[in-house]
Short mmCIF file of N, CA and C and ligand atoms in Angstrom, two decimals:
data_model
loop_
_atom_site.label_atom_id
_atom_site.label_comp_id
_atom_site.label_asym_id
_atom_site.label_seq_id
_atom_site.Cartn_x
_atom_site.Cartn_y
_atom_site.Cartn_z
N MET A 199 -5.50 13.65 11.79
CA MET A 199 -4.86 13.32 10.22
C MET A 199 -3.75 12.51 10.18
N THR A 200 -3.70 11.41 9.34
CA THR A 200 -2.75 10.41 9.16
C THR A 200 -1.63 10.85 8.65
N ILE A 201 -0.42 10.00 8.79
CA ILE A 201 0.80 10.37 8.14
C ILE A 201 0.50 10.06 6.50
N PHE A 202 -0.19 9.33 6.19
CA PHE A 202 -0.31 9.00 4.84
C PHE A 202 -1.12 10.19 4.24
N GLN A 203 -2.00 10.88 4.92
CA GLN A 203 -2.85 12.07 4.33
C GLN A 203 -1.54 13.25 4.29
N LYS A 204 -0.80 13.21 5.32
CA LYS A 204 0.30 14.25 5.02
C LYS A 204 1.10 14.19 3.59
N ILE A 205 1.48 12.64 3.25
CA ILE A 205 1.98 12.37 2.11
C ILE A 205 1.37 12.79 1.00
N ILE A 206 -0.10 12.30 0.95
CA ILE A 206 -0.92 12.66 -0.21
C ILE A 206 -0.83 14.28 -0.43
N ASP A 207 -0.99 15.04 0.80
CA ASP A 207 -1.33 16.42 0.56
C ASP A 207 0.20 17.19 0.22
N GLY A 208 1.42 16.46 0.26
CA GLY A 208 2.81 17.08 -0.01
C GLY A 208 3.27 17.53 1.01
N ASP A 209 2.76 17.35 2.44
CA ASP A 209 3.38 17.98 3.54
C ASP A 209 4.65 17.32 4.12
N ILE A 210 4.55 16.10 3.69
CA ILE A 210 5.99 15.29 3.95
C ILE A 210 6.20 14.56 2.83
N PRO A 211 7.73 14.43 2.58
CA PRO A 211 8.07 13.64 1.46
C PRO A 211 7.94 12.01 1.40
N ALA A 212 7.98 11.55 0.23
CA ALA A 212 7.74 10.31 0.00
C ALA A 212 8.64 9.88 -1.13
N ASP A 213 9.07 8.68 -1.28
CA ASP A 213 9.64 8.03 -2.52
C ASP A 213 8.60 7.36 -3.44
N LYS A 214 7.81 8.35 -4.27
CA LYS A 214 6.58 7.82 -5.05
C LYS A 214 7.10 7.15 -6.03
N VAL A 215 6.51 5.91 -6.51
CA VAL A 215 6.55 5.13 -7.43
C VAL A 215 5.41 5.17 -8.61
N TYR A 216 4.40 5.62 -8.20
CA TYR A 216 3.24 5.69 -8.81
C TYR A 216 2.16 6.88 -8.24
N GLU A 217 1.59 7.41 -9.29
CA GLU A 217 0.65 8.33 -8.95
C GLU A 217 -0.37 8.64 -9.99
N ASP A 218 -1.86 8.39 -9.56
CA ASP A 218 -2.72 8.86 -10.59
C ASP A 218 -3.86 9.92 -9.90
N ASP A 219 -4.89 10.28 -10.31
CA ASP A 219 -5.89 11.05 -9.47
C ASP A 219 -6.35 10.58 -8.52
N GLU A 220 -6.52 8.93 -8.33
CA GLU A 220 -7.12 8.31 -7.26
C GLU A 220 -6.17 7.75 -6.23
N ILE A 221 -5.02 7.22 -6.76
CA ILE A 221 -4.01 6.35 -6.11
C ILE A 221 -2.66 6.91 -5.87
N LEU A 222 -1.98 6.65 -4.90
CA LEU A 222 -0.54 6.93 -4.68
C LEU A 222 0.10 5.78 -4.25
N ALA A 223 1.33 5.56 -4.83
CA ALA A 223 2.15 4.61 -4.16
C ALA A 223 3.53 4.82 -3.96
N PHE A 224 4.22 4.58 -2.76
CA PHE A 224 5.38 4.93 -2.51
C PHE A 224 6.06 3.88 -1.76
N ARG A 225 7.37 4.14 -1.47
CA ARG A 225 8.21 2.95 -0.99
C ARG A 225 8.12 3.32 0.75
N ASP A 226 7.96 1.87 1.52
CA ASP A 226 7.78 1.96 2.74
C ASP A 226 9.11 2.58 3.41
N ILE A 227 9.21 3.28 4.50
CA ILE A 227 10.23 3.81 5.12
C ILE A 227 10.91 2.78 5.99
N GLN A 228 10.26 1.91 6.24
CA GLN A 228 10.93 0.87 7.04
C GLN A 228 10.92 -0.58 6.17
N PRO A 229 11.41 -0.71 4.94
CA PRO A 229 11.28 -1.77 4.19
C PRO A 229 11.65 -3.33 5.05
N GLN A 230 10.69 -4.24 4.55
CA GLN A 230 10.69 -5.46 5.00
C GLN A 230 11.04 -6.61 4.11
N ALA A 231 11.28 -6.02 2.79
CA ALA A 231 11.92 -6.88 1.67
C ALA A 231 12.55 -6.11 0.96
N PRO A 232 13.31 -6.43 -0.03
CA PRO A 232 14.06 -5.95 -1.21
C PRO A 232 13.05 -4.78 -1.87
N VAL A 233 12.05 -5.06 -2.18
CA VAL A 233 10.96 -4.14 -2.72
C VAL A 233 9.79 -4.26 -1.76
N HIS A 234 9.64 -2.97 -1.15
CA HIS A 234 8.21 -2.69 0.05
C HIS A 234 7.63 -1.37 -0.48
N VAL A 235 6.51 -1.45 -1.19
CA VAL A 235 5.80 -0.32 -1.78
C VAL A 235 4.37 -0.45 -0.78
N LEU A 236 3.73 0.59 -0.81
CA LEU A 236 2.59 1.01 -0.16
C LEU A 236 1.62 1.58 -1.26
N VAL A 237 0.61 0.81 -1.55
CA VAL A 237 -0.26 1.45 -2.48
C VAL A 237 -1.41 1.82 -1.67
N ILE A 238 -1.91 3.34 -1.74
CA ILE A 238 -2.94 3.96 -1.10
C ILE A 238 -4.11 4.63 -1.84
N PRO A 239 -5.26 4.55 -1.78
CA PRO A 239 -6.35 5.44 -2.29
C PRO A 239 -6.17 7.05 -1.77
N LYS A 240 -6.20 7.89 -2.42
CA LYS A 240 -6.04 9.24 -2.09
C LYS A 240 -7.39 9.82 -1.19
N LYS A 241 -8.61 8.92 -1.25
CA LYS A 241 -9.50 9.16 -0.53
C LYS A 241 -9.34 8.58 0.75
N PRO A 242 -9.72 9.10 1.87
CA PRO A 242 -9.31 8.62 3.37
C PRO A 242 -10.05 7.67 3.75
N ILE A 243 -9.84 6.32 3.08
CA ILE A 243 -10.96 5.12 3.79
C ILE A 243 -9.67 4.54 4.95
N VAL A 244 -10.15 4.33 5.84
CA VAL A 244 -9.44 3.74 7.19
C VAL A 244 -8.96 2.33 6.92
N SER A 245 -9.80 1.53 6.27
CA SER A 245 -8.92 0.23 6.00
C SER A 245 -10.31 -0.52 4.91
N VAL A 246 -9.96 -1.56 4.57
CA VAL A 246 -11.03 -2.34 3.79
C VAL A 246 -12.26 -2.62 4.30
N ALA A 247 -12.17 -2.84 5.73
CA ALA A 247 -13.44 -2.90 6.51
C ALA A 247 -14.33 -1.65 6.65
N ASP A 248 -13.81 -0.59 6.26
CA ASP A 248 -14.45 0.55 6.07
C ASP A 248 -14.92 1.06 4.77
N ALA A 249 -14.44 0.34 3.73
CA ALA A 249 -14.92 0.74 2.37
C ALA A 249 -16.23 0.35 2.24
N SER A 250 -16.91 1.01 1.21
CA SER A 250 -18.10 0.47 0.86
C SER A 250 -18.60 0.30 -0.42
N GLY A 251 -19.83 0.20 -0.87
CA GLY A 251 -19.98 -0.35 -2.27
C GLY A 251 -19.64 0.73 -3.18
N GLU A 252 -19.67 2.03 -2.88
CA GLU A 252 -19.11 2.97 -3.68
C GLU A 252 -17.52 2.78 -3.88
N ASP A 253 -16.94 2.18 -3.50
CA ASP A 253 -15.46 2.00 -3.49
C ASP A 253 -15.16 0.95 -4.08
N GLU A 254 -16.14 0.09 -4.54
CA GLU A 254 -15.72 -1.07 -5.40
C GLU A 254 -14.73 -0.95 -6.44
N ALA A 255 -14.84 -0.02 -7.19
CA ALA A 255 -13.95 0.16 -8.47
C ALA A 255 -12.61 0.47 -8.06
N LEU A 256 -12.54 1.34 -6.90
CA LEU A 256 -11.38 1.90 -6.32
C LEU A 256 -10.44 0.45 -5.67
N LEU A 257 -11.45 -0.09 -5.08
CA LEU A 257 -10.28 -1.08 -4.39
C LEU A 257 -10.03 -2.15 -5.60
N GLY A 258 -10.43 -2.25 -6.65
CA GLY A 258 -10.16 -3.32 -7.78
C GLY A 258 -8.75 -2.51 -8.28
N LYS A 259 -8.99 -1.26 -8.46
CA LYS A 259 -7.85 -0.40 -9.10
C LYS A 259 -6.53 -0.60 -8.31
N ILE A 260 -6.94 -0.40 -6.88
CA ILE A 260 -5.54 -0.61 -6.29
C ILE A 260 -5.06 -1.97 -6.28
N LEU A 261 -5.70 -2.86 -6.57
CA LEU A 261 -4.80 -4.24 -6.85
C LEU A 261 -4.19 -4.52 -8.28
N LEU A 262 -4.99 -3.70 -9.25
CA LEU A 262 -4.36 -3.73 -10.66
C LEU A 262 -3.11 -2.78 -10.51
N VAL A 263 -3.05 -1.73 -9.71
CA VAL A 263 -2.01 -0.96 -9.51
C VAL A 263 -0.77 -1.71 -8.85
N ALA A 264 -1.33 -2.21 -7.84
CA ALA A 264 -0.27 -3.22 -7.12
C ALA A 264 0.68 -4.32 -8.19
N GLY A 265 -0.30 -4.72 -8.95
CA GLY A 265 0.26 -5.59 -9.95
C GLY A 265 1.29 -4.81 -11.03
N LYS A 266 0.76 -3.60 -11.58
CA LYS A 266 1.66 -3.14 -12.19
C LYS A 266 2.99 -2.56 -11.54
N ILE A 267 2.91 -2.10 -10.30
CA ILE A 267 4.42 -2.06 -9.57
C ILE A 267 5.04 -3.27 -9.41
N ALA A 268 4.44 -4.26 -9.27
CA ALA A 268 5.28 -5.29 -9.14
C ALA A 268 6.16 -5.80 -10.39
N ARG A 269 5.34 -5.47 -11.61
CA ARG A 269 5.98 -5.67 -13.04
C ARG A 269 7.10 -4.36 -12.97
N GLN A 270 6.70 -3.30 -12.62
CA GLN A 270 7.78 -2.20 -12.69
C GLN A 270 8.87 -2.33 -12.04
N GLU A 271 8.80 -3.05 -10.87
CA GLU A 271 9.97 -3.24 -9.94
C GLU A 271 10.70 -4.46 -10.13
N GLY A 272 10.27 -5.26 -11.28
CA GLY A 272 10.83 -6.37 -11.58
C GLY A 272 10.70 -7.55 -10.67
N ILE A 273 9.72 -7.58 -9.95
CA ILE A 273 9.33 -8.80 -9.03
C ILE A 273 8.51 -9.66 -9.35
N ALA A 274 7.59 -9.42 -10.53
CA ALA A 274 6.61 -10.03 -10.84
C ALA A 274 6.75 -11.64 -11.17
N ASP A 275 7.62 -11.74 -11.96
CA ASP A 275 8.05 -13.32 -12.43
C ASP A 275 8.33 -14.15 -11.21
N GLN A 276 9.15 -13.71 -10.32
CA GLN A 276 9.47 -14.81 -9.01
C GLN A 276 8.23 -14.83 -8.04
N GLY A 277 7.40 -13.85 -8.16
CA GLY A 277 6.20 -14.01 -7.28
C GLY A 277 6.47 -12.79 -6.13
N TYR A 278 5.43 -12.62 -5.42
CA TYR A 278 5.59 -11.45 -4.52
C TYR A 278 4.28 -11.47 -3.37
N ARG A 279 4.23 -10.60 -2.65
CA ARG A 279 3.00 -10.70 -1.51
C ARG A 279 2.29 -9.54 -1.70
N LEU A 280 1.02 -9.52 -1.75
CA LEU A 280 0.29 -8.33 -1.26
C LEU A 280 -0.39 -8.48 0.09
N VAL A 281 -0.41 -7.51 0.83
CA VAL A 281 -1.18 -7.56 2.40
C VAL A 281 -1.63 -6.32 2.56
N THR A 282 -3.05 -6.35 3.29
CA THR A 282 -3.49 -5.40 3.70
C THR A 282 -4.08 -5.61 5.14
N ASN A 283 -3.30 -5.09 6.13
CA ASN A 283 -3.65 -5.14 7.52
C ASN A 283 -4.84 -4.19 8.00
N ILE A 284 -5.58 -4.94 8.94
CA ILE A 284 -7.11 -4.31 9.25
C ILE A 284 -6.92 -4.22 10.75
N GLY A 285 -7.10 -3.26 11.41
CA GLY A 285 -7.21 -3.01 12.90
C GLY A 285 -6.00 -3.50 13.73
N SER A 286 -6.33 -3.47 14.94
CA SER A 286 -5.41 -3.68 15.97
C SER A 286 -4.49 -5.19 15.78
N TYR A 287 -5.48 -5.98 15.76
CA TYR A 287 -5.11 -7.57 15.66
C TYR A 287 -4.27 -7.87 14.05
N GLY A 288 -4.94 -6.99 13.29
CA GLY A 288 -4.38 -7.31 11.83
C GLY A 288 -2.89 -6.63 11.85
N GLY A 289 -2.78 -5.80 12.85
CA GLY A 289 -1.33 -5.17 12.48
C GLY A 289 -1.42 -3.99 11.99
N GLN A 290 -2.34 -3.16 11.91
CA GLN A 290 -2.56 -1.84 11.29
C GLN A 290 -2.08 -0.99 12.22
N SER A 291 -1.02 -0.21 11.58
CA SER A 291 -0.43 1.08 12.41
C SER A 291 -0.73 2.41 11.74
N VAL A 292 -1.19 2.38 10.21
CA VAL A 292 -1.74 3.36 10.13
C VAL A 292 -3.02 3.73 9.54
N ASP A 293 -3.92 4.41 10.03
CA ASP A 293 -5.27 4.28 9.89
C ASP A 293 -5.76 5.01 8.47
N HIS A 294 -5.03 4.68 7.46
CA HIS A 294 -5.59 4.81 6.05
C HIS A 294 -5.43 3.71 5.07
N LEU A 295 -6.32 3.19 4.76
CA LEU A 295 -6.14 1.95 3.79
C LEU A 295 -4.75 2.04 2.88
N HIS A 296 -4.13 0.82 2.91
CA HIS A 296 -2.90 0.54 2.23
C HIS A 296 -2.51 -0.76 1.97
N VAL A 297 -2.31 -1.07 0.78
CA VAL A 297 -1.86 -2.49 0.28
C VAL A 297 -0.39 -2.50 0.18
N HIS A 298 0.38 -3.30 1.14
CA HIS A 298 1.98 -3.81 0.89
C HIS A 298 1.96 -4.37 -0.34
N VAL A 299 2.99 -3.76 -0.99
CA VAL A 299 3.49 -4.68 -2.06
C VAL A 299 4.92 -5.01 -1.81
N LEU A 300 5.20 -6.86 -1.39
CA LEU A 300 6.54 -6.96 -0.75
C LEU A 300 7.04 -8.27 -1.94
N GLY A 301 8.25 -7.81 -2.10
CA GLY A 301 9.00 -8.80 -2.96
C GLY A 301 10.36 -8.65 -3.24
N GLY A 302 11.14 -9.55 -3.78
CA GLY A 302 12.60 -9.45 -3.76
C GLY A 302 13.14 -10.52 -3.00
N ARG A 303 12.43 -11.43 -2.37
CA ARG A 303 12.92 -12.14 -1.39
C ARG A 303 11.39 -13.31 -1.34
N LYS A 304 12.18 -14.52 -0.95
CA LYS A 304 11.00 -15.67 -0.63
C LYS A 304 10.43 -15.35 0.67
N MET A 305 8.95 -15.23 0.74
CA MET A 305 8.05 -14.94 1.66
C MET A 305 7.86 -16.36 2.69
N THR A 306 7.82 -16.03 3.83
CA THR A 306 7.41 -17.30 4.79
C THR A 306 5.74 -17.15 4.97
N TRP A 307 5.18 -18.50 5.30
CA TRP A 307 3.85 -18.46 5.64
C TRP A 307 3.94 -19.37 7.00
N PRO A 308 2.98 -19.12 8.09
CA PRO A 308 2.25 -18.37 8.20
C PRO A 308 3.04 -17.16 8.85
N PRO A 309 2.43 -15.74 8.39
CA PRO A 309 2.84 -14.69 9.15
C PRO A 309 2.94 -14.78 10.66
N GLY A 310 3.73 -14.05 11.31
CA GLY A 310 3.75 -14.12 12.78
C GLY A 310 2.82 -13.29 13.24
P1 5GP B 205 0.46 -1.20 8.56
O1 5GP B 205 1.52 -1.64 9.79
O2 5GP B 205 -0.29 -0.07 8.96
O3 5GP B 205 0.19 -2.01 7.70
O4 5GP B 205 1.52 -0.48 7.47
C1 5GP B 205 2.07 0.89 7.63
C2 5GP B 205 3.35 0.91 6.93
O5 5GP B 205 3.56 2.36 6.86
C3 5GP B 205 4.41 0.47 7.81
O6 5GP B 205 5.18 -0.49 7.03
C4 5GP B 205 5.48 1.71 8.22
O7 5GP B 205 6.86 1.19 7.84
C5 5GP B 205 5.22 2.66 6.92
N1 5GP B 205 5.18 4.15 7.41
C6 5GP B 205 4.84 4.67 8.64
N2 5GP B 205 5.13 5.81 8.56
C7 5GP B 205 5.68 6.13 7.16
C8 5GP B 205 5.85 7.37 6.39
O8 5GP B 205 6.12 8.19 7.03
N3 5GP B 205 6.50 7.25 5.37
C9 5GP B 205 6.59 6.17 4.93
N4 5GP B 205 7.02 5.86 3.33
N5 5GP B 205 6.21 4.71 5.08
C10 5GP B 205 5.72 5.09 6.46
#
């Protein structure tokens, strides 16, 4: 079981900023920007690479919720970054699909 599943189940605490029946969003425990929120499906999908056609609407909703959170957090006007890491070379450390919402500072490119 992943740490994110434990957060979904309420077994460990998280600083939640959004929740509905399908999606949960909470602040990253090691923020890499002034605003750093993780948006996750409650359904245990490992990554975007493991999603299937039946998850199409859910994946779209995750992005829309990420945009809503950016507005809620006051970072939308200046711009922000959405990231989803996939697998070892992608830098994924938790095997439960998540989209990082990063903002409040100027981002650099390319990523390291
Ligand atoms: P990844 O490296 O898989 O793309 O991102 C995983 C993220 O989850 C990391 O940014 C890490 O700081 C965050 N994280 C790991 N464990 C916890 C936790 O227990 N609580 C919270 N809020 N974030 C966590």
